[in-house]
Coordinates of C-alpha atoms and ligand atoms in Angstrom, one line a residue:
X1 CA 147.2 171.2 148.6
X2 CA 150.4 169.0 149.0
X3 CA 150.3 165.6 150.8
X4 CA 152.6 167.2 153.8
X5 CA 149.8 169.7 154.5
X6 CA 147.1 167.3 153.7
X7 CA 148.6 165.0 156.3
X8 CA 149.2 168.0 158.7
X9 CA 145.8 168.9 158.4
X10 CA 143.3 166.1 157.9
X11 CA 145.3 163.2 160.1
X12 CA 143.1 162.4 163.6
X13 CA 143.7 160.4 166.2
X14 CA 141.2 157.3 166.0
X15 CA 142.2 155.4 169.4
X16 CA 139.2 155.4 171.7
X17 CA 137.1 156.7 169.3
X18 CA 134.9 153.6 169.3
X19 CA 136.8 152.4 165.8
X20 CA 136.6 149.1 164.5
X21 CA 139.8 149.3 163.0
X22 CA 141.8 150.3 166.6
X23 CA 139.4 150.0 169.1
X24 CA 138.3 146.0 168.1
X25 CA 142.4 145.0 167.6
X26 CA 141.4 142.8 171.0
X27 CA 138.6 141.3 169.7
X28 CA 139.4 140.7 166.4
X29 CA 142.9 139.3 166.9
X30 CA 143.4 139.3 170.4
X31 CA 145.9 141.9 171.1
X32 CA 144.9 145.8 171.8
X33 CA 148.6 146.4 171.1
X34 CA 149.1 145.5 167.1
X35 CA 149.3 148.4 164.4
X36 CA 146.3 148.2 162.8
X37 CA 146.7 148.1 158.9
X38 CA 143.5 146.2 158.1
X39 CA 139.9 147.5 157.8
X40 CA 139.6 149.9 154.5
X41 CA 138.8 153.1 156.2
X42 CA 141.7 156.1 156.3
X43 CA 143.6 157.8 159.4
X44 CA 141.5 161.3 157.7
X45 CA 138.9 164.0 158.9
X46 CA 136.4 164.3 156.2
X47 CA 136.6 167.6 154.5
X48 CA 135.5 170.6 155.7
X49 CA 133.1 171.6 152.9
X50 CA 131.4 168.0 154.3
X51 CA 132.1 168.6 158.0
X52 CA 130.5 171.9 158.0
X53 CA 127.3 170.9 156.2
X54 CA 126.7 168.4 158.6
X55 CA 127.4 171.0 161.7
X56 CA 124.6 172.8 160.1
X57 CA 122.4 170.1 159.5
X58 CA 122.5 168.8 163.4
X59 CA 122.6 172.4 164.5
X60 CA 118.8 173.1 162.5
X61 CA 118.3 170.0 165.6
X62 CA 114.9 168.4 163.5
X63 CA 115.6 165.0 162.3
X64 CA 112.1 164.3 161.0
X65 CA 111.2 162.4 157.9
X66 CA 113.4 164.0 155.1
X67 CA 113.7 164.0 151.3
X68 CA 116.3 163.6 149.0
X69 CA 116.8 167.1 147.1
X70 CA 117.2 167.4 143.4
X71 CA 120.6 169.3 144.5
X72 CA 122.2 165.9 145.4
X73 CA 121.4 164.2 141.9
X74 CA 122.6 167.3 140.5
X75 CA 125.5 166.9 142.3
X76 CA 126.3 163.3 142.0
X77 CA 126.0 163.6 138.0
X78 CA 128.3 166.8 138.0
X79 CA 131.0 164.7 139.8
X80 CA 130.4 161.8 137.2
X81 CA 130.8 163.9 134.3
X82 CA 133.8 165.9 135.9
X83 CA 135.9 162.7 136.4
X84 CA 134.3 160.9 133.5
X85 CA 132.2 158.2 135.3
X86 CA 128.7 156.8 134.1
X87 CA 126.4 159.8 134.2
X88 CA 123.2 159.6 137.3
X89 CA 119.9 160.1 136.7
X90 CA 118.0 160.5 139.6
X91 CA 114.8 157.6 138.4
X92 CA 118.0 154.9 138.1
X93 CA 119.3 155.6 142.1
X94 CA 117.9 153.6 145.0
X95 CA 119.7 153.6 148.7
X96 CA 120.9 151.4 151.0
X97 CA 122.6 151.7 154.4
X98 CA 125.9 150.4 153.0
X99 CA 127.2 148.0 150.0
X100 CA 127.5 145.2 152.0
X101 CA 123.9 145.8 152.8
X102 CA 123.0 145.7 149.1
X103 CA 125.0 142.3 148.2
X104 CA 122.5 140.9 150.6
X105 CA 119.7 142.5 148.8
X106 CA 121.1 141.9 145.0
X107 CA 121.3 138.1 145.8
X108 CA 117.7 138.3 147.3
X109 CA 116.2 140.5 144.4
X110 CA 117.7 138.4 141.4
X111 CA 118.5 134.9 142.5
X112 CA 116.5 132.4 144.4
X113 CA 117.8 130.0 147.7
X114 CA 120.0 127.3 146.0
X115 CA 121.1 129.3 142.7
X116 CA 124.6 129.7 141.9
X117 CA 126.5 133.0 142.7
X118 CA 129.9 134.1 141.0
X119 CA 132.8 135.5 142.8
X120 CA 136.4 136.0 140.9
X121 CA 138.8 135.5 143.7
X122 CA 140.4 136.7 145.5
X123 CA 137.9 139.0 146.9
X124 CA 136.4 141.0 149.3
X125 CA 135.1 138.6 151.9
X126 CA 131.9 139.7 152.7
X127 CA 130.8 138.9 148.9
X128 CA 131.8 135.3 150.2
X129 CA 129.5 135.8 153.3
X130 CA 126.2 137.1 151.6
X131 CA 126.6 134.5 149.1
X132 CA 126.8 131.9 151.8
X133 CA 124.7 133.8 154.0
X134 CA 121.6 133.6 151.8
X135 CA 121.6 130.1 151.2
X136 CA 123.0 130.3 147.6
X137 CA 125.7 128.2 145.8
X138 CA 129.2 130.0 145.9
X139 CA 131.2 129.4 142.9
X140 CA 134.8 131.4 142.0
X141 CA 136.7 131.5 139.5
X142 CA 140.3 132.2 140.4
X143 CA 142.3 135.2 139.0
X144 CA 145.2 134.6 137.5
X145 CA 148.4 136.7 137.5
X146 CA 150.8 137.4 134.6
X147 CA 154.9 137.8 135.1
X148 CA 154.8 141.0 136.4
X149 CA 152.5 140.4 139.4
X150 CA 149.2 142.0 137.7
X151 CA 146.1 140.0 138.0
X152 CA 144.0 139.1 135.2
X153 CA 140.2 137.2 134.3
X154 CA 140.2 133.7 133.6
X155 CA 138.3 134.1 130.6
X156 CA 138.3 130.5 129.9
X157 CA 138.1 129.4 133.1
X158 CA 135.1 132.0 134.0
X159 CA 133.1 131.3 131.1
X160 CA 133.7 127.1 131.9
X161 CA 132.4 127.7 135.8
X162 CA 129.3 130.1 134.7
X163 CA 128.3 127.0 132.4
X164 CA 129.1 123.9 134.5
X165 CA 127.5 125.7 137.5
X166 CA 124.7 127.4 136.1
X167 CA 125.5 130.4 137.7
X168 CA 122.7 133.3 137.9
X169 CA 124.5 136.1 139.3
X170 CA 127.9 137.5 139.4
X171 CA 128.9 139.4 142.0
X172 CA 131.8 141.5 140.3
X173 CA 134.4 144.1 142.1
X174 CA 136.1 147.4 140.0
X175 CA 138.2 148.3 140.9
X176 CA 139.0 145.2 142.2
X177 CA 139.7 144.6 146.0
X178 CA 142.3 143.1 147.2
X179 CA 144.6 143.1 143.9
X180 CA 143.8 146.4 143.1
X181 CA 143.4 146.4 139.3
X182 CA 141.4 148.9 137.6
X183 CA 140.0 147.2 135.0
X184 CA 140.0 148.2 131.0
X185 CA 137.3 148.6 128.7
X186 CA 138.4 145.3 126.6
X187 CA 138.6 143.3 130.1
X188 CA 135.4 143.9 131.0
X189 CA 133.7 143.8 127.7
X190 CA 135.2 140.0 127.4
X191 CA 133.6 139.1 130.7
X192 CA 130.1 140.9 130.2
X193 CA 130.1 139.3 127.2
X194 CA 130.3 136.1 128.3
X195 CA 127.9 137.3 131.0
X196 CA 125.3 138.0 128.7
X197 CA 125.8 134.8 126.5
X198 CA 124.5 132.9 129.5
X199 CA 122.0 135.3 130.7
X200 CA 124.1 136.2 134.0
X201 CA 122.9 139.1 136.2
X202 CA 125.9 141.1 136.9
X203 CA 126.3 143.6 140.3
X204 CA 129.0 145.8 140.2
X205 CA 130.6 146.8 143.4
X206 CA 132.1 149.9 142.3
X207 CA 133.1 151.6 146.0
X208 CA 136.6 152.4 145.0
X209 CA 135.7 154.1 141.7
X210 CA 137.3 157.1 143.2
X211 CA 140.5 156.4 144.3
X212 CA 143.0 155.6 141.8
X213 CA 146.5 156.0 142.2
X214 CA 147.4 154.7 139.4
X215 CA 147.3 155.8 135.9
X216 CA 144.5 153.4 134.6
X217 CA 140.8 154.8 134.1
X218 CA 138.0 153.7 136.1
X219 CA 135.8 152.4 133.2
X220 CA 131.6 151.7 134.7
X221 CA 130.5 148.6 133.9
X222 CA 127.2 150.5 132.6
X223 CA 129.5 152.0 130.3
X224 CA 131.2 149.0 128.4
X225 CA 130.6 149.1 125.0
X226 CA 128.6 152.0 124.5
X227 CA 125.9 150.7 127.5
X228 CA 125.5 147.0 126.0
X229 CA 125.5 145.2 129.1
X230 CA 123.3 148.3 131.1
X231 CA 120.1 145.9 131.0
X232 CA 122.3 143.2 133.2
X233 CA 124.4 145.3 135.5
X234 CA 123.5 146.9 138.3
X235 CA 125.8 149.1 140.0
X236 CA 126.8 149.4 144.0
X237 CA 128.7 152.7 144.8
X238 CA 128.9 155.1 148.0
X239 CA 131.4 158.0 148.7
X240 CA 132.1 155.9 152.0
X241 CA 135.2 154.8 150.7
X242 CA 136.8 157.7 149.2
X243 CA 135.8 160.3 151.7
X244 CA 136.1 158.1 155.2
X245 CA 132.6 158.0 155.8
X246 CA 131.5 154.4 156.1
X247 CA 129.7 154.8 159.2
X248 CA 127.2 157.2 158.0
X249 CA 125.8 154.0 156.4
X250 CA 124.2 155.4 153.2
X251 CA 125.0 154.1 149.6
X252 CA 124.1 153.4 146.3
X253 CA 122.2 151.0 144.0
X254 CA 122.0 152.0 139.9
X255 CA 119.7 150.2 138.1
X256 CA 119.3 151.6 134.4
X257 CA 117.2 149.2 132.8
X258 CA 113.1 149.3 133.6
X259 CA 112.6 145.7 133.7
X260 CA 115.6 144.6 136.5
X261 CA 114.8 148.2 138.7
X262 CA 110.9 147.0 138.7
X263 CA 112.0 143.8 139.7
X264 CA 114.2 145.6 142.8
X265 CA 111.1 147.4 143.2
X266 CA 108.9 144.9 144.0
X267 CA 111.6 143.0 146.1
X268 CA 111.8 146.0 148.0
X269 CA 108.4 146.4 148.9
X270 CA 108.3 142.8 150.2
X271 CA 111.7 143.1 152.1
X272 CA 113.7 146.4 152.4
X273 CA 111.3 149.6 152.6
X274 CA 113.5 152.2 154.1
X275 CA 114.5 155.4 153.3
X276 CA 118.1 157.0 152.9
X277 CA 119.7 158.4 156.4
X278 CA 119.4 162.3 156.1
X279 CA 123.5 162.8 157.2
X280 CA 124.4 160.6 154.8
X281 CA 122.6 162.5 152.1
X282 CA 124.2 165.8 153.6
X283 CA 127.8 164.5 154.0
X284 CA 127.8 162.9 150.1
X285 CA 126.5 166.2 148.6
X286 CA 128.7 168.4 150.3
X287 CA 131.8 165.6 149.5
X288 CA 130.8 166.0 145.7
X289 CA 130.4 170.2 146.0
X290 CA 134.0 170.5 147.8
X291 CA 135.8 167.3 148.0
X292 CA 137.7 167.0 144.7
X293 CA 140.9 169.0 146.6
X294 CA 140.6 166.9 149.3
X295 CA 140.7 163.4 147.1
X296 CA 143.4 164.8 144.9
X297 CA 146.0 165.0 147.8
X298 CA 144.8 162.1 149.6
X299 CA 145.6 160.3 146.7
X300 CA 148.7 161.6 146.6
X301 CA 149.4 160.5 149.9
X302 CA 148.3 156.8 149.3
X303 CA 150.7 157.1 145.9
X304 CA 153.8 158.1 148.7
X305 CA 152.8 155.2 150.9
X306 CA 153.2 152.5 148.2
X307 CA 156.2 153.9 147.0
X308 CA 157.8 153.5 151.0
X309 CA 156.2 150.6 151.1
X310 CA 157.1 148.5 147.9
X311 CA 160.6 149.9 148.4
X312 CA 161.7 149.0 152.1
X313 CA 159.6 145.6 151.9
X314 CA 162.2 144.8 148.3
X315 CA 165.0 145.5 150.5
X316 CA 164.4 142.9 152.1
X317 CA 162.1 140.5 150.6
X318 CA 163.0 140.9 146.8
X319 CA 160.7 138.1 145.5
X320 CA 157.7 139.0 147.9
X321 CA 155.1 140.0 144.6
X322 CA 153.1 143.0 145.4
X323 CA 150.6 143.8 141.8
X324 CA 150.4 147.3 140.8
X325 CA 148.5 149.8 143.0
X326 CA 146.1 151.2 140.3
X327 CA 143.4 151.6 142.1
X328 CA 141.9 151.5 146.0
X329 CA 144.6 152.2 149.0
X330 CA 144.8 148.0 149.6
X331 CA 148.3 146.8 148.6
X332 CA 148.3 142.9 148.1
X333 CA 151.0 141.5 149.0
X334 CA 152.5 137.7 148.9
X335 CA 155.1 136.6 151.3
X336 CA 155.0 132.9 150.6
X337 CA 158.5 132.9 149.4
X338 CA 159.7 134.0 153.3
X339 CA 156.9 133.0 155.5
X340 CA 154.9 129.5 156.0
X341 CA 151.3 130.4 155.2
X342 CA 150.3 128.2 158.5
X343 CA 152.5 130.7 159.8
X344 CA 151.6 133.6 158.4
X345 CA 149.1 135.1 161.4
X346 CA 151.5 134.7 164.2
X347 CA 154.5 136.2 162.2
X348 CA 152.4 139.0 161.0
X349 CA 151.3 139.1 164.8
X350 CA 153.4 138.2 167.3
X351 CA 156.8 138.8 165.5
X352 CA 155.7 142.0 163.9
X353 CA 152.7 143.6 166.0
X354 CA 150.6 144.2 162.8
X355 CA 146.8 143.6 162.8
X356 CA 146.5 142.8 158.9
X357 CA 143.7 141.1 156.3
X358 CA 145.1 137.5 155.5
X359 CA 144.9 136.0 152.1
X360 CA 142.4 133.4 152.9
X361 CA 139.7 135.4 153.6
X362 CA 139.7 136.7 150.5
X363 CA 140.5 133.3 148.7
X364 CA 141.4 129.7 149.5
X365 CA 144.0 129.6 147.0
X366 CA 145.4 132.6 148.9
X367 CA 147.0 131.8 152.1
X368 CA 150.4 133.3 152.4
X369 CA 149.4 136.4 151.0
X370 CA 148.6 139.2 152.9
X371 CA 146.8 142.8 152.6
X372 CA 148.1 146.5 153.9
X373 CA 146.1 149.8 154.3
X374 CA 148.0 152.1 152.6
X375 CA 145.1 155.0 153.5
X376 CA 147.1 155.9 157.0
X377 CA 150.0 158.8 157.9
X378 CA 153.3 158.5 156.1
X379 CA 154.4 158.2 160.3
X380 CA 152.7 155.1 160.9
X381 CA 153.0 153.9 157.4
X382 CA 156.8 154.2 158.3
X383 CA 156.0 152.2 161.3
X384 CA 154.2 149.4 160.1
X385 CA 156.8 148.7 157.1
X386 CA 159.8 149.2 159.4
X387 CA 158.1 146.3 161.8
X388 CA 156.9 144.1 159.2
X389 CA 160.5 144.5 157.4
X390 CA 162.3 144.0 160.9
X391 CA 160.4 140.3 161.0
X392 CA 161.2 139.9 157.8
X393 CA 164.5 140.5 158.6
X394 CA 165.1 138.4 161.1
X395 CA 163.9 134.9 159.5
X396 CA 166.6 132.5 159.5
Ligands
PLP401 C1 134.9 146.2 147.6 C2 134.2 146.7 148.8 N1 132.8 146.7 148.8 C3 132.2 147.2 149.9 C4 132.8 147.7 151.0 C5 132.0 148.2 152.2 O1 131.0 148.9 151.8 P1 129.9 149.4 152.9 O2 130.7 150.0 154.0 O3 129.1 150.5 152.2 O4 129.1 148.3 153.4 C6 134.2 147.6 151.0 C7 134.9 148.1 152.3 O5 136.1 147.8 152.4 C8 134.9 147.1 149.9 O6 136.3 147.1 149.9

């Protein structure tokens, strides 16, 4: 399938629909009007292979107290070993109603109230939040980005904060949101290594392990080195992200080592004891049976809309940096060269109409930088570049 009939075929109209992402533009920044290129979901209908699985899963009408079938571990380890991911075994899987969910119940399970957490920033904000949230110490260590825009570890600087801090817990993002790096093998082996010097607990939020529009692998963080780091890391993941499912609220949590998952075990039992949504089971099955198609040309589509974008915003903004997209649909983008980061909300508001995520809620250090949904139609992709370069145009 090409991304024209992709488009054709999976694009929906989400207005009215009870979305966050257009249907909370009032709320959230307090005009129903703005194009909304924020919140990571996608413009898409779910494929059919998923839609018609749950059609026959409602239409059976009993929603009693199900299992989880040996069919979906099957299932889940066939797509790992297809696109070369770490390999499931059904005793390492627990659930939980989302990955946002599970940072909450990471920092609960393997730190204690004043401990400090990791974050390398700029990241996704609600890491910030559950740190914060749980009465834990957040700590960051700042990314750093090399002459051509792509962001990098602080090795130096990360290994420095872990000691100075005494940080338990690191709660780590790969592919990494919002700067979009897929990370290498050697990468992450230099930072679990450092990791495991100080006897650091690392979760891996792995959501986006799926969607890679660049040419970089995906490399699991249970993977590094042969396994090495497997009895530190414990892995977040959900098809949510890849196949526009987020509100089905059901994901992962991977725990390969005996010791850390009877530790999560026993937190659960205190804390968490709750059993995976069936449609959510259904929905991720059938995404993994008859998805692949699907995934290939949205990805295609995502790899058009940075190319429109990155172009058209150079036109007119030649220094604005914007890092490789190699993997998720979130392009990152800094405009402090043209726009005041004070002013950065009403430009991106009130002079262009766009409802986008700013910079600092990802990072301090990053106000004046801005990130775009590239996971939307090439139409009102077209539209949202065209208004943010018409602003952009018309600076003095
Ligand atoms: C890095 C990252 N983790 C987690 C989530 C959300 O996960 P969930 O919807 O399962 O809570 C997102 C959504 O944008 C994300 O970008």
């Amino acid at each position: 399938m090409d991304a024209d009939t992709f488009v054709e075929r999976y694009q929906v109209e989400r207005r009215n629909t009870d979305s966050l992402k257009w249907d909370a533009l009032g709320e959230r920044f307090g005009n129903p009007d703005l194009l909304p290129m924020w919140v990571a979901d996608t413009e898409f209908r779910a494929p059919e292979a998923v839609l018609d699985a749950m059609t026959e899963r409602v239409a059976h009408g009993a929603f009693g107290y199900s299992m989880v079938p040996d069919s979906y571990f099957e299932a889940f380890d066939a797509w790992a070993a297809a696109r070369r991911q770490a390999r499931v075994s059904r005793q390492w899987v627990r659930f939980s109603p989302g990955v946002v969910t599970s940072f909450y119940w990471m920092i609960g399970a393997f730190t204690e109230p004043g401990d400090a957490v990791l974050l390398t920033t700029p990241v996704y904000y609600p890491m910030h939040n559950a740190i914060r949230d749980t009465g834990r110490r957040l700590v960051t260590s700042e990314l750093v980005r090399d002459e051509n825009g792509e962001y990098g570890f602080d090795l130096e600087d990360f290994e420095r904060t872990i000691v100075d801090a005494g940080v338990r817990q690191w709660i780590a993002c790969s592919p990494h949101n919002p700067v979009s790096r897929v990370w290498s093998e050697d990468e992450l082996d230099a930072v679990l290594g450092i990791c495991a010097k100080h006897d650091v607990t690392v979760v891996a939020d792995e959501i986006h392990q799926d969607i890679l529009p660049g040419d970089r692998p995906f490399v699991a963080m249970s993977e590094v080195a042969g396994g090495r780091y497997r009895d530190r890391v414990i892995t977040l993941s959900a098809v949510s992200k890849t196949f526009n499912l987020a509100a089905l609220a059901h994901s992962h949590i991977i725990i390969h080592d005996d010791a850390l998952r009877a530790r999560y075990d026993a937190w659960t039992r205190s804390h968490a004891e709750l059993g995976p949504n069936v449609l959510g089971v259904v929905a991720a099955e059938a995404a993994w049976r008859g998805g692949a198609e699907w995934l290939e040309a949205l990805t295609e589509v995502i790899r058009r809309n940075d190319a429109t974008f990155r172009a058209r915003v150079r036109e007119v903004a030649p220094t604005a940096q914007m890092p490789p997209l190699e993997g998720t649909y979130l392009l990152w983008l800094d405009l402090r060269d043209y726009v005041r980061p004070d002013e950065m909300q009403s430009f991106m508001q009130d002079t262009c109409g766009l409802a986008v995520d700013y910079g600092e809620w990802f990072s301090p250090h990053a106000k004046g930088f801005v990130r775009f949904n590239l996971a939307t139609t090439p139409a009102l992709l077209d539209q949202g570049v065209e208004q943010l370069v018409n602003g952009l145009s018309g600076l003095g």
